[in-house]
PDB file of C-alpha atoms in Angstrom:
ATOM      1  CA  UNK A   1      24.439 -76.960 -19.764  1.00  0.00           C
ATOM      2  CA  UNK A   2      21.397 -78.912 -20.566  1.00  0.00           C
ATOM      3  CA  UNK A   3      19.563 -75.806 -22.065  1.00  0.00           C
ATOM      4  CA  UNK A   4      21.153 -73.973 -24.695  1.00  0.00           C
ATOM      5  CA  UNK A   5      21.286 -71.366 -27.355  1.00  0.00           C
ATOM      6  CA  UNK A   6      18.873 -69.077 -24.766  1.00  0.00           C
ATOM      7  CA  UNK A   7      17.779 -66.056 -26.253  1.00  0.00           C
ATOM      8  CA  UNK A   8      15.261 -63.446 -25.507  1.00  0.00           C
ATOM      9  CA  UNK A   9      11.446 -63.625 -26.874  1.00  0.00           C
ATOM     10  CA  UNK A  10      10.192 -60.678 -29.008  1.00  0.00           C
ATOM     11  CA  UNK A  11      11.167 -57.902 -26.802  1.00  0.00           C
ATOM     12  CA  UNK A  12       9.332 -59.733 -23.630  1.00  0.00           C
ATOM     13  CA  UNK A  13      10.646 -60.486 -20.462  1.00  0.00           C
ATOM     14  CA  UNK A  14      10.386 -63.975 -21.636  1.00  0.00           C
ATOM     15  CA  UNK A  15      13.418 -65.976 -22.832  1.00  0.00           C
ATOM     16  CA  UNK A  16      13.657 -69.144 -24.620  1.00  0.00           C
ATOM     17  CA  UNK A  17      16.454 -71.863 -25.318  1.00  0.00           C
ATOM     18  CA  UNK A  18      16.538 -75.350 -26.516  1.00  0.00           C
ATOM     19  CA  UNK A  19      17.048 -79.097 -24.466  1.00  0.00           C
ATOM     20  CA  UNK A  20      17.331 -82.425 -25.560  1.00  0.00           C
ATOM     21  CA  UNK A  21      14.372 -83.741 -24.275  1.00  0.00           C
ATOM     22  CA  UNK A  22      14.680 -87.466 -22.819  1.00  0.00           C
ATOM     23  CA  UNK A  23      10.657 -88.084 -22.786  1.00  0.00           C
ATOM     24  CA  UNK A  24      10.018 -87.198 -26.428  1.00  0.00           C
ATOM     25  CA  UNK A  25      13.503 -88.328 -27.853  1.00  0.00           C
ATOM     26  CA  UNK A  26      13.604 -84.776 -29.442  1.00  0.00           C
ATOM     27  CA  UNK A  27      14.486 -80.881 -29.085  1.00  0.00           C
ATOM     28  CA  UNK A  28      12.276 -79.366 -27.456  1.00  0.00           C
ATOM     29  CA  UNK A  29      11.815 -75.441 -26.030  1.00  0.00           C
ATOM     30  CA  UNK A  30      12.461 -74.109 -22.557  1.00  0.00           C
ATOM     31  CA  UNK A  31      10.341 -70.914 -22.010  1.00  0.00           C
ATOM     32  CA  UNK A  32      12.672 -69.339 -19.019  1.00  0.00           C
ATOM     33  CA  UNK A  33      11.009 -66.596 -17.435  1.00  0.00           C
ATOM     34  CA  UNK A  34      14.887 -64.875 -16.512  1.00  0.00           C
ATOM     35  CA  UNK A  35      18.169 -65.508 -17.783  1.00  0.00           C
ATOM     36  CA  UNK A  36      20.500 -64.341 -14.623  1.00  0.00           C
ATOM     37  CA  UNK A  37      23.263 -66.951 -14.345  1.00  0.00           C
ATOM     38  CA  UNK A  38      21.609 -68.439 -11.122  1.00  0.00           C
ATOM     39  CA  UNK A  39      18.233 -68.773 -12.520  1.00  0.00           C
ATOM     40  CA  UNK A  40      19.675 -70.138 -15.618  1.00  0.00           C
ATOM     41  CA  UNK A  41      21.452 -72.870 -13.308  1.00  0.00           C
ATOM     42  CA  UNK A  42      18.281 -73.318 -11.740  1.00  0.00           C
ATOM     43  CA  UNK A  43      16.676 -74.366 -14.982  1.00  0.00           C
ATOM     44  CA  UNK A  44      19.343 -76.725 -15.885  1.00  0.00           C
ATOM     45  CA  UNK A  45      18.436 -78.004 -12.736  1.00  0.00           C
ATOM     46  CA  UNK A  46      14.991 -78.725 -13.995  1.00  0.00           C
ATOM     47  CA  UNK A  47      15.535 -79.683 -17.132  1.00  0.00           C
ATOM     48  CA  UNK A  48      17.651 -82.931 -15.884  1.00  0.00           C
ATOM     49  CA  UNK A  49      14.758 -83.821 -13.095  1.00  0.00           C
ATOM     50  CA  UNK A  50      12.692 -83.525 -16.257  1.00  0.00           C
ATOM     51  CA  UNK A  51      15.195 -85.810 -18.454  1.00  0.00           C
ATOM     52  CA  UNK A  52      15.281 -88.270 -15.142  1.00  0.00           C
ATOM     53  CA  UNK A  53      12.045 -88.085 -14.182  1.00  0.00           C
ATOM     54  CA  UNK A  54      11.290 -90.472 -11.357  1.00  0.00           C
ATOM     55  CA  UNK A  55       9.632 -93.778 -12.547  1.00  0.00           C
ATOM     56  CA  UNK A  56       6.607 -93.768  -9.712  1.00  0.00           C
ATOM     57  CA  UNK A  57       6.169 -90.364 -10.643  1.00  0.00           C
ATOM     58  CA  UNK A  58       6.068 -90.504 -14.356  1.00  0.00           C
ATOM     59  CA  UNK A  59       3.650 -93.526 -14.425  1.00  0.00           C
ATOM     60  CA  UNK A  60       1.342 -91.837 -12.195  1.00  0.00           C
ATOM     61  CA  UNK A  61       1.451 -88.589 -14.500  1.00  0.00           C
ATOM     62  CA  UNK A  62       0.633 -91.762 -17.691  1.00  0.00           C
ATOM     63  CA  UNK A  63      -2.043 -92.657 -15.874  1.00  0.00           C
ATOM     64  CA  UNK A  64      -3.564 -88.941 -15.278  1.00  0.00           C
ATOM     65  CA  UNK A  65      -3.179 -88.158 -18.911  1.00  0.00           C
ATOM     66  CA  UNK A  66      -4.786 -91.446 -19.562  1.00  0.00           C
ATOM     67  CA  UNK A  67      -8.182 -90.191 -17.445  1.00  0.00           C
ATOM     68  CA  UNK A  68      -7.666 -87.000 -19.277  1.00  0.00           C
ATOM     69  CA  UNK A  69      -7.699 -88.558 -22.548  1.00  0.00           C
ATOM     70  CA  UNK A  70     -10.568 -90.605 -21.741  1.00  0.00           C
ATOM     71  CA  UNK A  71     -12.613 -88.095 -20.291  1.00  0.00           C
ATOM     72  CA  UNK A  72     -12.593 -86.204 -23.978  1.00  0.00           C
ATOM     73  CA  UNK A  73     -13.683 -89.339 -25.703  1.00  0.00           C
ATOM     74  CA  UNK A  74     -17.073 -88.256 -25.163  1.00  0.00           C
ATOM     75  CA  UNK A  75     -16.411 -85.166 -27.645  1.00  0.00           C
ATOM     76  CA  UNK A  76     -14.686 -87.550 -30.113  1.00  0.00           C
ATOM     77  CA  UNK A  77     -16.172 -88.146 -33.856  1.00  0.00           C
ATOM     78  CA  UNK A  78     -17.227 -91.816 -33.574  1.00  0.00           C
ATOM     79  CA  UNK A  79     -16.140 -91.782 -37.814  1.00  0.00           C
ATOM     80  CA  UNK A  80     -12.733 -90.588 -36.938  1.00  0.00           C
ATOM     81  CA  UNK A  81     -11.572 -91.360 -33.200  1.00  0.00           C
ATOM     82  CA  UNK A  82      -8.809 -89.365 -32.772  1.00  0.00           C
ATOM     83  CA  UNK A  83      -6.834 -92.056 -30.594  1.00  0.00           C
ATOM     84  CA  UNK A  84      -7.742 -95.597 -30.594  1.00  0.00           C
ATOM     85  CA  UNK A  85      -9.840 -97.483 -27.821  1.00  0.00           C
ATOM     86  CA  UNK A  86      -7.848 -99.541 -26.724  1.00  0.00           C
ATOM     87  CA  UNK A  87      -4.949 -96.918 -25.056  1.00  0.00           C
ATOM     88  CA  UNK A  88      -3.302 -97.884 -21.930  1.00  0.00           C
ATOM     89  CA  UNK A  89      -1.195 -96.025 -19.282  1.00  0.00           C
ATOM     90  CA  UNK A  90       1.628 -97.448 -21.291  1.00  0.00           C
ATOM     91  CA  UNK A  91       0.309 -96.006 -24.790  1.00  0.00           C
ATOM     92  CA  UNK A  92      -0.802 -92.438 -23.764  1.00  0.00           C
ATOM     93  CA  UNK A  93       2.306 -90.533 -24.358  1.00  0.00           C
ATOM     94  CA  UNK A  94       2.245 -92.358 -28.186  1.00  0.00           C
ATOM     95  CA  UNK A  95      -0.919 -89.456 -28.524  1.00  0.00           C
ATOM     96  CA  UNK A  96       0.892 -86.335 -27.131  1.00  0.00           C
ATOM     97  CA  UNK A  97       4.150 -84.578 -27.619  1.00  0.00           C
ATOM     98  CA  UNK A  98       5.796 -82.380 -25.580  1.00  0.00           C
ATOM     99  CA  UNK A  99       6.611 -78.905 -26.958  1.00  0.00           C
ATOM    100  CA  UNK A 100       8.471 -77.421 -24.221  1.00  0.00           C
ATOM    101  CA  UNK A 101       8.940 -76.991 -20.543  1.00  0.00           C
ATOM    102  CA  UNK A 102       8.570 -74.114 -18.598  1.00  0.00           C
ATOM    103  CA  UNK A 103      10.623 -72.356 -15.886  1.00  0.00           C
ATOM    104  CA  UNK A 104       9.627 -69.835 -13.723  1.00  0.00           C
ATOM    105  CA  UNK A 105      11.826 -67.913 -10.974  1.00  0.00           C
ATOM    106  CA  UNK A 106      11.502 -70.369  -8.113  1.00  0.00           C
ATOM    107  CA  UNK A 107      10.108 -69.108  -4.425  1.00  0.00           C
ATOM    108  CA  UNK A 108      12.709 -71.804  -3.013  1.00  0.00           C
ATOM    109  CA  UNK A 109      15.995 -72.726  -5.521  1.00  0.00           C
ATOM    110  CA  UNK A 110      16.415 -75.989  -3.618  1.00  0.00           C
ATOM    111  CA  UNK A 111      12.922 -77.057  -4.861  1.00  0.00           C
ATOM    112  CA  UNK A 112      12.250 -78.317  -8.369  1.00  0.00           C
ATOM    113  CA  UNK A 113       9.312 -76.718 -10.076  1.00  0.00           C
ATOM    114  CA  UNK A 114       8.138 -76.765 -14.048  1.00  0.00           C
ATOM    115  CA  UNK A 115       5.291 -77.159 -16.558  1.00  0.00           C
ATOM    116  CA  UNK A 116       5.171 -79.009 -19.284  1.00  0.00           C
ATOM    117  CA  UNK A 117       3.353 -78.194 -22.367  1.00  0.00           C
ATOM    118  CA  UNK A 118       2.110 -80.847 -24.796  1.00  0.00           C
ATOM    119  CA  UNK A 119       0.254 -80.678 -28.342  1.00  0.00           C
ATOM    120  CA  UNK A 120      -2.274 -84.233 -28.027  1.00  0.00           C
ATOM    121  CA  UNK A 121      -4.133 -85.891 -30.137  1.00  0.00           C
ATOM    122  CA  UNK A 122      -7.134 -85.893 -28.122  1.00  0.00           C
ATOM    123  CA  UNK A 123      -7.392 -81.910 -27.497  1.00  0.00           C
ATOM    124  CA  UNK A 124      -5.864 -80.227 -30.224  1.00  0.00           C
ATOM    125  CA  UNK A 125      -7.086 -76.923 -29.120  1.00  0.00           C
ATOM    126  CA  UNK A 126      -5.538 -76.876 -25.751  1.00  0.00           C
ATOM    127  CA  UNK A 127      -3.531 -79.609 -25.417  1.00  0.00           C
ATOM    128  CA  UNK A 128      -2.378 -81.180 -21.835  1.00  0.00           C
ATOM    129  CA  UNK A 129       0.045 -79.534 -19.052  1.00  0.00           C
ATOM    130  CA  UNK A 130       1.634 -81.481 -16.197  1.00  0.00           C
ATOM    131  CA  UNK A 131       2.969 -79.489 -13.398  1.00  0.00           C
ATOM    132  CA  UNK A 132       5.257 -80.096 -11.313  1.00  0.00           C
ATOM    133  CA  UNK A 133       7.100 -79.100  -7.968  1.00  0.00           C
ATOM    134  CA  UNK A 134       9.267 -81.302  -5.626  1.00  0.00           C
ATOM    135  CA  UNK A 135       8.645 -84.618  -7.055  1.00  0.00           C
ATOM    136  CA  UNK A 136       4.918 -84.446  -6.727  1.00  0.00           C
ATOM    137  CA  UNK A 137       2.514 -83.981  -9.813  1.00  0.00           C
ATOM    138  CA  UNK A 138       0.172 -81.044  -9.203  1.00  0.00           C
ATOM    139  CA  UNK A 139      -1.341 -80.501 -12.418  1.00  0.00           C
ATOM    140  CA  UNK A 140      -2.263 -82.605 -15.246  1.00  0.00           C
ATOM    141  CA  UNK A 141      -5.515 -81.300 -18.125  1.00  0.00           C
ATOM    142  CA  UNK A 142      -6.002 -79.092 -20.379  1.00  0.00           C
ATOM    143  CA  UNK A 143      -3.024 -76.220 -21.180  1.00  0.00           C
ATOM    144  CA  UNK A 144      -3.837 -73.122 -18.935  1.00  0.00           C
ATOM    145  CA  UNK A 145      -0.372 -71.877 -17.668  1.00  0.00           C
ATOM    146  CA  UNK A 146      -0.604 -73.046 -14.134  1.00  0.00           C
ATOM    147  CA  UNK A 147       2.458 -72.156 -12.409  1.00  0.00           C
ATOM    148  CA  UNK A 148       4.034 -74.709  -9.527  1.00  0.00           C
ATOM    149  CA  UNK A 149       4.130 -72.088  -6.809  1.00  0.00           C
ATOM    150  CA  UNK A 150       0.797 -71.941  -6.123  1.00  0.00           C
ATOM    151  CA  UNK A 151      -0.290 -72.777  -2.463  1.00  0.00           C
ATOM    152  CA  UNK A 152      -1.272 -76.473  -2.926  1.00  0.00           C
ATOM    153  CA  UNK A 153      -5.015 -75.564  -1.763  1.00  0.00           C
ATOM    154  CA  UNK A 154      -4.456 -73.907  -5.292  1.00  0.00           C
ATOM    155  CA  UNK A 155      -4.467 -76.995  -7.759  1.00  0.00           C
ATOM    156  CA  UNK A 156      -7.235 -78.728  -5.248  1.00  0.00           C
ATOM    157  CA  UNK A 157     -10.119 -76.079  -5.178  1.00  0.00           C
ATOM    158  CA  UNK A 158      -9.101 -74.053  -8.131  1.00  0.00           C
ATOM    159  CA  UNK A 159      -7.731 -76.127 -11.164  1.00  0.00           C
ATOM    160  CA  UNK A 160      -9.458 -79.011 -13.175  1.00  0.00           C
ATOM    161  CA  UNK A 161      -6.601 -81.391 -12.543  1.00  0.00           C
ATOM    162  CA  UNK A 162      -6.753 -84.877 -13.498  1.00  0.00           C
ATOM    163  CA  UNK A 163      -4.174 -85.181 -10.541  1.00  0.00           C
ATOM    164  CA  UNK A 164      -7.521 -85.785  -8.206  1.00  0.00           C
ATOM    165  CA  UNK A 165      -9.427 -88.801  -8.524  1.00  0.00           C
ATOM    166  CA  UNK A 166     -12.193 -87.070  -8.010  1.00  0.00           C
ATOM    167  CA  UNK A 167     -12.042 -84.813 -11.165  1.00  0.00           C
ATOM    168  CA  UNK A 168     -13.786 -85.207 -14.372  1.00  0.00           C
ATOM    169  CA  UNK A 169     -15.882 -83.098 -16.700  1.00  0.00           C
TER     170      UNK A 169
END
């Protein structure tokens, strides 16, 4: 098992356990929303496309956190930049670290769906979700909880997702 030591959140329905998080070279939480033995196979599931992510995939979620980061440079103190100018695709994930992934109970168990919370440098208040479902990036801004089983009219019309090219604030 991938996850481990699952327990159950503060008398929620939530549960959380800990992974071994390839990206950040750390522990990080998974936030499991169930604990039946098929669901938790289901996250294990995740957790390794997570550990494995593809690498068209993971440069193209680089380069949405990049236009994220850039687009709050205008709210930056020009005395104390919080990340330098001169960050690349390459650099971005040197600015944020991932705190944990999230599992919800799938609408499909053959398809691969998570969010990914991050603390960043550039937006310490709300730092920076990616989510994604089936190999395909449908979120990336600002953490707001957005679940990968929405309709994917969803993350178009209704989320501010750096995923677009047509986004910004």
């Amino acid at each position: 098992m991938i996850i481990s030591d699952v327990y159950r959140y503060k008398n929620s329905r939530l549960y959380v356990g800990k992974m071994y998080s390839e990206l950040s070279g750390q522990y990080i939480d998974a936030v499991l929303h169930g604990n039946s033995e098929e669901f938790l196979q289901y996250a294990d599931k995740c957790a390794e496309y997570f550990n494995h992510l593809p690498g068209e995939l993971l440069s193209f979620l680089r380069e949405c956190s990049l236009r994220y980061c850039e687009d709050m440079r205008i709210s930056f103190s020009t005395a104390s930049p919080e990340v330098p100018e001169n960050v690349t695709q390459n650099t971005i994930l040197h600015y944020a670290r991932v705190n944990s992934i999230i599992i919800e109970p799938p609408k499909d168990f053959n398809a691969i769906g998570f969010s990914v919370e991050f603390s960043c440098d550039w937006e310490p208040e709300h730092g920076m979700e990616w989510t994604i479902r089936d190999g395909r990036a449908l979120y990336v801004g600002d953490f707001m909880g957005i679940s990968p089983w929405y309709a994917d009219s969803v993350y178009e019309t209704q989320c501010r997702s750096y995923v677009y090219d047509d986004f910004s604030l």
